[in-house]
Tab-separated table of C-alpha atoms in Angstrom:
chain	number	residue	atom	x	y	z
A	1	UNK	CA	-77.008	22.340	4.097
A	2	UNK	CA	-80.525	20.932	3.529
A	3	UNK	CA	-81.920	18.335	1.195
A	4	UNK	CA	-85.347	18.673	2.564
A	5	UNK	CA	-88.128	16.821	0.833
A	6	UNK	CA	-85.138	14.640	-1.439
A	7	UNK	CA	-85.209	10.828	-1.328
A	8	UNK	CA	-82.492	8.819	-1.078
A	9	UNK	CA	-81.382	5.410	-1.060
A	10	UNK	CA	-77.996	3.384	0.147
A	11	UNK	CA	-77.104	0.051	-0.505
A	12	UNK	CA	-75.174	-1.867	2.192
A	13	UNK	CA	-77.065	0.381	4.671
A	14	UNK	CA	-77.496	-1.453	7.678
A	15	UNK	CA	-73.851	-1.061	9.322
A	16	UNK	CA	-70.258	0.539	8.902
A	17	UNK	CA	-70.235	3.229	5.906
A	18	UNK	CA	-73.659	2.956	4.842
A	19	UNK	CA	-75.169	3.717	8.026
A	20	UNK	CA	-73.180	6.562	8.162
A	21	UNK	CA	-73.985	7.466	4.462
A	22	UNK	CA	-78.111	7.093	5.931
A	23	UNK	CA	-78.195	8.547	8.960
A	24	UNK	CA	-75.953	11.980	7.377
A	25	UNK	CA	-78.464	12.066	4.888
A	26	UNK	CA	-81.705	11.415	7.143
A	27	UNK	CA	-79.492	14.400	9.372
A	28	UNK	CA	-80.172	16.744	6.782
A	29	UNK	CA	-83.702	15.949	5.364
A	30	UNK	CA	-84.097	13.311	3.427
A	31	UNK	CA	-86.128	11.056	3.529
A	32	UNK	CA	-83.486	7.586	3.699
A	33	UNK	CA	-84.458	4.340	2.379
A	34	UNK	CA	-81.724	1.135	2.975
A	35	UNK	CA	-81.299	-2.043	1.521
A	36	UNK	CA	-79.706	-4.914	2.357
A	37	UNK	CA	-79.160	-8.731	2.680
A	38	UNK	CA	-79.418	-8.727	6.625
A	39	UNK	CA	-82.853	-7.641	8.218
A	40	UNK	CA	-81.952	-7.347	11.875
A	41	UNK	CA	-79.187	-5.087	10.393
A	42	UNK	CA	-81.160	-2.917	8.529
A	43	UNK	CA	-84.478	-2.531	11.285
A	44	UNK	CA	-81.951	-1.612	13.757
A	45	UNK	CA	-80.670	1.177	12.189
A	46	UNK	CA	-84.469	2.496	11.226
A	47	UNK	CA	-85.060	2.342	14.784
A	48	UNK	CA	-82.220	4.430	15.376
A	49	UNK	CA	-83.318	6.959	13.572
A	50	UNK	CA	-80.513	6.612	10.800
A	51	UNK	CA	-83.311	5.989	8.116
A	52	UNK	CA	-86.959	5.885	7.562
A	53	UNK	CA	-87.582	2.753	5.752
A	54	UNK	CA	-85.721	-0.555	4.534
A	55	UNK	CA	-86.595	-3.304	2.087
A	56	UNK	CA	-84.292	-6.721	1.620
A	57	UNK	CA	-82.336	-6.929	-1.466
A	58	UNK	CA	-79.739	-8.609	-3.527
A	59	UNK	CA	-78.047	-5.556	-5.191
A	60	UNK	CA	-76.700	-9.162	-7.687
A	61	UNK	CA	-79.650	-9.637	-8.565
A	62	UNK	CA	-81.277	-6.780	-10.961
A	63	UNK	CA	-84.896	-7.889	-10.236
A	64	UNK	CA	-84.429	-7.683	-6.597
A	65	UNK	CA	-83.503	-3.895	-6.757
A	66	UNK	CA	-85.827	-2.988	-9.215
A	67	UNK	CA	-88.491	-4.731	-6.900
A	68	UNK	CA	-87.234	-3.279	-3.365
A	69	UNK	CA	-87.050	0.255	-5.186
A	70	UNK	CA	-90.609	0.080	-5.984
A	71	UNK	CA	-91.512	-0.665	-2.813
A	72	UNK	CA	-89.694	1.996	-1.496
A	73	UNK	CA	-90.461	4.515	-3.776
A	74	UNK	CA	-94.127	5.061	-3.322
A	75	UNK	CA	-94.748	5.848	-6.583
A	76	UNK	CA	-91.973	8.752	-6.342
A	77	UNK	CA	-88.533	8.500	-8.087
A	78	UNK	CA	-84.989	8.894	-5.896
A	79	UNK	CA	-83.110	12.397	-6.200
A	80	UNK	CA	-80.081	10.142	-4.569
A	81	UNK	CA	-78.934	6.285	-5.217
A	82	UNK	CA	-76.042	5.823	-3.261
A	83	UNK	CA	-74.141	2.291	-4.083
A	84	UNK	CA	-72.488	1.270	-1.164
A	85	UNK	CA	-72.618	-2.425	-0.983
A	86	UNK	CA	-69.575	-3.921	-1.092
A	87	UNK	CA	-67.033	-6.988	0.065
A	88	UNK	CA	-63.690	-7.942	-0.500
A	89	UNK	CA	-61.882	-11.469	-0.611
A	90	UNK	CA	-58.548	-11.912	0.048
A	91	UNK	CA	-55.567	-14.042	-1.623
A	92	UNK	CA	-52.645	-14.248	-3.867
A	93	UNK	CA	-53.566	-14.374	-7.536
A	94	UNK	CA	-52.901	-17.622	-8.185
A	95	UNK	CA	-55.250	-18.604	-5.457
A	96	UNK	CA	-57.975	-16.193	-6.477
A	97	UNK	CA	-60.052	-18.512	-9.300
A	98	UNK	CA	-62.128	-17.344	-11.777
A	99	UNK	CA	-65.476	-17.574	-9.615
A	100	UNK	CA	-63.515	-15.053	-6.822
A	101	UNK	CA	-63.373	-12.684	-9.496
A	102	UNK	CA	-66.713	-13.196	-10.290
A	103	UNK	CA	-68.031	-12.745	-7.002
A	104	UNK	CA	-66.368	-10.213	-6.068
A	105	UNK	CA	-67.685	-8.398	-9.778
A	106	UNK	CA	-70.956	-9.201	-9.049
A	107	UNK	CA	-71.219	-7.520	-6.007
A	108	UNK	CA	-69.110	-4.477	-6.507
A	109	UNK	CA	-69.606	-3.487	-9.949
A	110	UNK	CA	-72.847	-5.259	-11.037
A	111	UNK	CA	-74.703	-4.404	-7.474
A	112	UNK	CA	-73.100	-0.744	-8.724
A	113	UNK	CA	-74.683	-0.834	-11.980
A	114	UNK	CA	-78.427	-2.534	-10.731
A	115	UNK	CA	-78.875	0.559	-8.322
A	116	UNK	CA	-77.723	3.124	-10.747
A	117	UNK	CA	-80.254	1.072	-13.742
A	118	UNK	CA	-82.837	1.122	-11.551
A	119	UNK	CA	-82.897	4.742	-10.295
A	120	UNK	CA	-81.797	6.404	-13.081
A	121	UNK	CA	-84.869	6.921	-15.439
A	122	UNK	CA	-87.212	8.760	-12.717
A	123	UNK	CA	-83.980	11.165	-12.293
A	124	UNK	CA	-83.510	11.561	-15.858
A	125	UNK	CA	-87.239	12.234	-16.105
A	126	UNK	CA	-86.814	14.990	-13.857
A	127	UNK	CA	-83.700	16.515	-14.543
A	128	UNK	CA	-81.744	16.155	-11.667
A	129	UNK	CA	-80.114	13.728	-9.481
A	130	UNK	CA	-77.277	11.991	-7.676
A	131	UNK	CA	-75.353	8.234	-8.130
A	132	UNK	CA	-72.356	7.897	-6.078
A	133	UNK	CA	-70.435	4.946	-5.945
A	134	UNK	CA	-68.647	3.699	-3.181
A	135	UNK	CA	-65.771	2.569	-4.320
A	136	UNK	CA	-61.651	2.137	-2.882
A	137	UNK	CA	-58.436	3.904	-3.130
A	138	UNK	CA	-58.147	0.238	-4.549
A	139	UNK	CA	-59.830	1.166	-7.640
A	140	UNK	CA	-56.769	3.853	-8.674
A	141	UNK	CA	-54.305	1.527	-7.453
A	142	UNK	CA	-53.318	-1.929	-6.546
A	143	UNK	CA	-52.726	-3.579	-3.349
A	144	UNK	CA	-51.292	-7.111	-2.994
A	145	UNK	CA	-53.847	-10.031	-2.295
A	146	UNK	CA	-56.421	-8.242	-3.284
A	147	UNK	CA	-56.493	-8.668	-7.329
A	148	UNK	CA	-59.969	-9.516	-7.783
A	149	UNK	CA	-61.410	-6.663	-5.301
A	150	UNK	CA	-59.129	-3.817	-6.899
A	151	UNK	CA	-60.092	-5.141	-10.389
A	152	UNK	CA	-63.604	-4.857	-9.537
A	153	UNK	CA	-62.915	-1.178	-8.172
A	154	UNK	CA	-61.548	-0.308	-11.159
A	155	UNK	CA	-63.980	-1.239	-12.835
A	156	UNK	CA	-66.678	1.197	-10.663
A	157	UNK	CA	-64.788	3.702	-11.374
A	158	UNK	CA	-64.219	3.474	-15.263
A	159	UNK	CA	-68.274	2.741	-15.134
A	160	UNK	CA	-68.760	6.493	-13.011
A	161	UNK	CA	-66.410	8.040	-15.378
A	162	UNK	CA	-68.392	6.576	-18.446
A	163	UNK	CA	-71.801	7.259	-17.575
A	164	UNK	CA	-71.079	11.025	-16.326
A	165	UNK	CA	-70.283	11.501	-20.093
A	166	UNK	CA	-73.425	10.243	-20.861
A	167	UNK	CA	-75.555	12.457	-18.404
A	168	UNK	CA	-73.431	14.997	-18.369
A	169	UNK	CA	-76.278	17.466	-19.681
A	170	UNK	CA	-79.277	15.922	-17.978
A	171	UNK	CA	-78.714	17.661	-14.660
A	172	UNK	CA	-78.006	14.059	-13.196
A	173	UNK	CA	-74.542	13.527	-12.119
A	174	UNK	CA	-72.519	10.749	-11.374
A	175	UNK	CA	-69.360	10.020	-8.848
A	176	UNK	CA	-67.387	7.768	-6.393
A	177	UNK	CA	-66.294	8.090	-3.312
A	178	UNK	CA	-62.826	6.377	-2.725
A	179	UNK	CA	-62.510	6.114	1.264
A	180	UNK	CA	-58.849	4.152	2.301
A	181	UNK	CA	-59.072	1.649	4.850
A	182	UNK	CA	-61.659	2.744	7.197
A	183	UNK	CA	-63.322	1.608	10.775
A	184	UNK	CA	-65.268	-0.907	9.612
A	185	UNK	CA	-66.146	-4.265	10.432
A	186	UNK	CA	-65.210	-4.698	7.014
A	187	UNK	CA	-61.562	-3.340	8.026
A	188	UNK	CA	-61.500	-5.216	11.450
A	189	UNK	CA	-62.021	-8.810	9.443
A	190	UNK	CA	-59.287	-7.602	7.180
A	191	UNK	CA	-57.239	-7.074	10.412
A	192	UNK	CA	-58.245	-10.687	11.807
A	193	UNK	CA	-57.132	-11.853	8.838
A	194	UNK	CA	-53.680	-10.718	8.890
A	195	UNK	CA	-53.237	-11.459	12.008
A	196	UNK	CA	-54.438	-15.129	11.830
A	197	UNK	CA	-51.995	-15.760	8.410
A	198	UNK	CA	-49.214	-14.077	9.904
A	199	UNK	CA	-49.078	-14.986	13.501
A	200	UNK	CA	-48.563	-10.876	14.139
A	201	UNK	CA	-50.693	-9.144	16.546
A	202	UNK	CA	-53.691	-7.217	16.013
A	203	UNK	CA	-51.509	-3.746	16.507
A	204	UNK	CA	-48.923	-5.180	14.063
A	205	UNK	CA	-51.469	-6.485	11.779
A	206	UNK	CA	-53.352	-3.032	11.426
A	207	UNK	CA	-50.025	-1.092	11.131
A	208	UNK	CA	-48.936	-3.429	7.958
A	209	UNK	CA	-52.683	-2.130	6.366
A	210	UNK	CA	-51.556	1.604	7.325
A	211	UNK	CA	-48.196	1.751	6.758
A	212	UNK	CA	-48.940	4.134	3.240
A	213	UNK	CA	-51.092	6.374	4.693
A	214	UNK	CA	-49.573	9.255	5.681
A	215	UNK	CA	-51.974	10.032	8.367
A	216	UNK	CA	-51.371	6.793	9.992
A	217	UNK	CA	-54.909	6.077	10.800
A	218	UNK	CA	-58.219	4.488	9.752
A	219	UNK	CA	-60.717	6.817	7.996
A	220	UNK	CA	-63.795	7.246	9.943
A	221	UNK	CA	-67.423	6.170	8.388
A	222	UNK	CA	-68.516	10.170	9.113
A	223	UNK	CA	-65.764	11.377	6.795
A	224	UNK	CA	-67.116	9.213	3.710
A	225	UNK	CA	-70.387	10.285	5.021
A	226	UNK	CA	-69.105	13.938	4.340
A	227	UNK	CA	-68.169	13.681	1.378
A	228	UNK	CA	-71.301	12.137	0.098
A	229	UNK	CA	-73.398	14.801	1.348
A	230	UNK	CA	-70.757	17.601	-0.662
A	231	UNK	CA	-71.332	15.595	-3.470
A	232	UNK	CA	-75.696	15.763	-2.953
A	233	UNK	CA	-75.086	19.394	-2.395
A	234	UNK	CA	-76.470	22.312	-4.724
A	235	UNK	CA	-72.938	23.204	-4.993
A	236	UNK	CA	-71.995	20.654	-6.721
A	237	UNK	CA	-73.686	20.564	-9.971
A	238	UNK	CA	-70.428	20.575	-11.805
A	239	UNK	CA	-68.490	17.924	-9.851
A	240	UNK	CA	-69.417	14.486	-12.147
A	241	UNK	CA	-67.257	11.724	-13.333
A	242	UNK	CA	-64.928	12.244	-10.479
A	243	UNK	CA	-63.467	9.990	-7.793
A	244	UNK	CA	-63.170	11.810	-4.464
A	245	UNK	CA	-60.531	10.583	-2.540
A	246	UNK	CA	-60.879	10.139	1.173
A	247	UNK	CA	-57.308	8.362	2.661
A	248	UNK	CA	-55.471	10.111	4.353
A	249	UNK	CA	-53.232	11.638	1.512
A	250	UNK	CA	-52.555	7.999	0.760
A	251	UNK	CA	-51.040	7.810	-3.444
């Protein structure tokens, strides 16, 4: 597989998934920009090779992607916009205010729909392109402590669904990526967490996370990275509006 001469962009590139996501996609030819909140984050993995070029951005904040695309575009559109950027809060419900939800909207689902605003003219222009979500087994299911982040999942994924309708024939499509708990230092916190609230150990604490999925283990940051690059593929023209599942056989 090549996508020689294609430019792409990831959110949330600097570290864990979307480093992967870059440096698969750099792997096969592209050329890779990242953004990001965190500089040192994001130059590090330029220098190792995993992109070719980063600008700072607050995927909230729809001015600050428009801006960091332009800078990154050099007066070229983006054949791939890949919206990984992403966090998660934890708490019961009754705990979780109205400003968790918000936050945790803003920077899963807005941050989702800035990138996708932003990049999708130049691709509808053209007649072809790529937006894939990142989103969560949580966003076709729910998990416990968690209602604001699943919510927010959902929410990606009822956005992919909507807008592959409404590209369907534009030779743009539009997908998620639904990775389970994966090796992150996203997943790691998580495991902290539990283990902190509980008084468990680590092991205990990261066998309650993967005690549905059937594998029994953490999904690497390659394997999302995979799937992403099937999805960028020319063979997969007709795959849009879907949620591709990456868990473990986890239901």
């Amino acid at each position: 597989m090549t996508l020689e001469g294609q430019r792409a962009l990831v959110t949330g590139g600097g570290r864990g998934i979307g480093r992967a996501i870059a440096g698969a996609l750099t792997e096969t030819g592209a050329r890779v920009g990242i953004l990001g909140r965190d500089e040192a984050t994001l130059r590090d993995a330029v220098a190792a090779g995993a992109a070719a070029d980063y600008a700072i951005c607050d995927v909230r904040d729809a001015a600050s992607v428009a801006a960091a695309l332009g800078r990154l575009s050099g007066g070229h559109g983006f054949d791939i916009a890949v919206a990984n950027a992403g966090a998660v809060e934890t708490g019961p419900f009754l705990r979780s205010d109205a400003e968790r939800f918000h936050r945790m909207f803003e920077i899963n689902l807005i941050g989702t729909v800035n990138l996708f605003h932003a990049a999708l003219p130049a691709m509808l222009e053209r007649r072809r392109g790529r937006l894939i979500a990142i989103a969560s087994t949580a966003g076709h299911r729910g998990y416990p402590y968690v209602s604001a982040y699943t919510a927010a999942k959902h929410a990606v994924i009822g956005l992919v669904k909507s807008l592959a309708l409404e590209t369907a024939r534009s030779g743009v499509t539009v997908n998620a990526v639904c990775p389970g708990y994966a090796d992150t230092d996203m997943a790691a916190a998580s495991i902290d967490n539990v283990a902190a609230k509980t008084g468990k150990s680590r092991e205990d604490a990261l066998a309650a996370l993967l005690r549905d999925n059937p594998q029994g283990r953490l999904v690497a940051p390659a394997e999302v990275a995979a799937a992403v690059l099937y999805l960028c593929g020319a063979g997969s023209g007709a795959v849009t509006g879907q949620s591709l599942m990456i868990n473990g056989g986890e239901f």
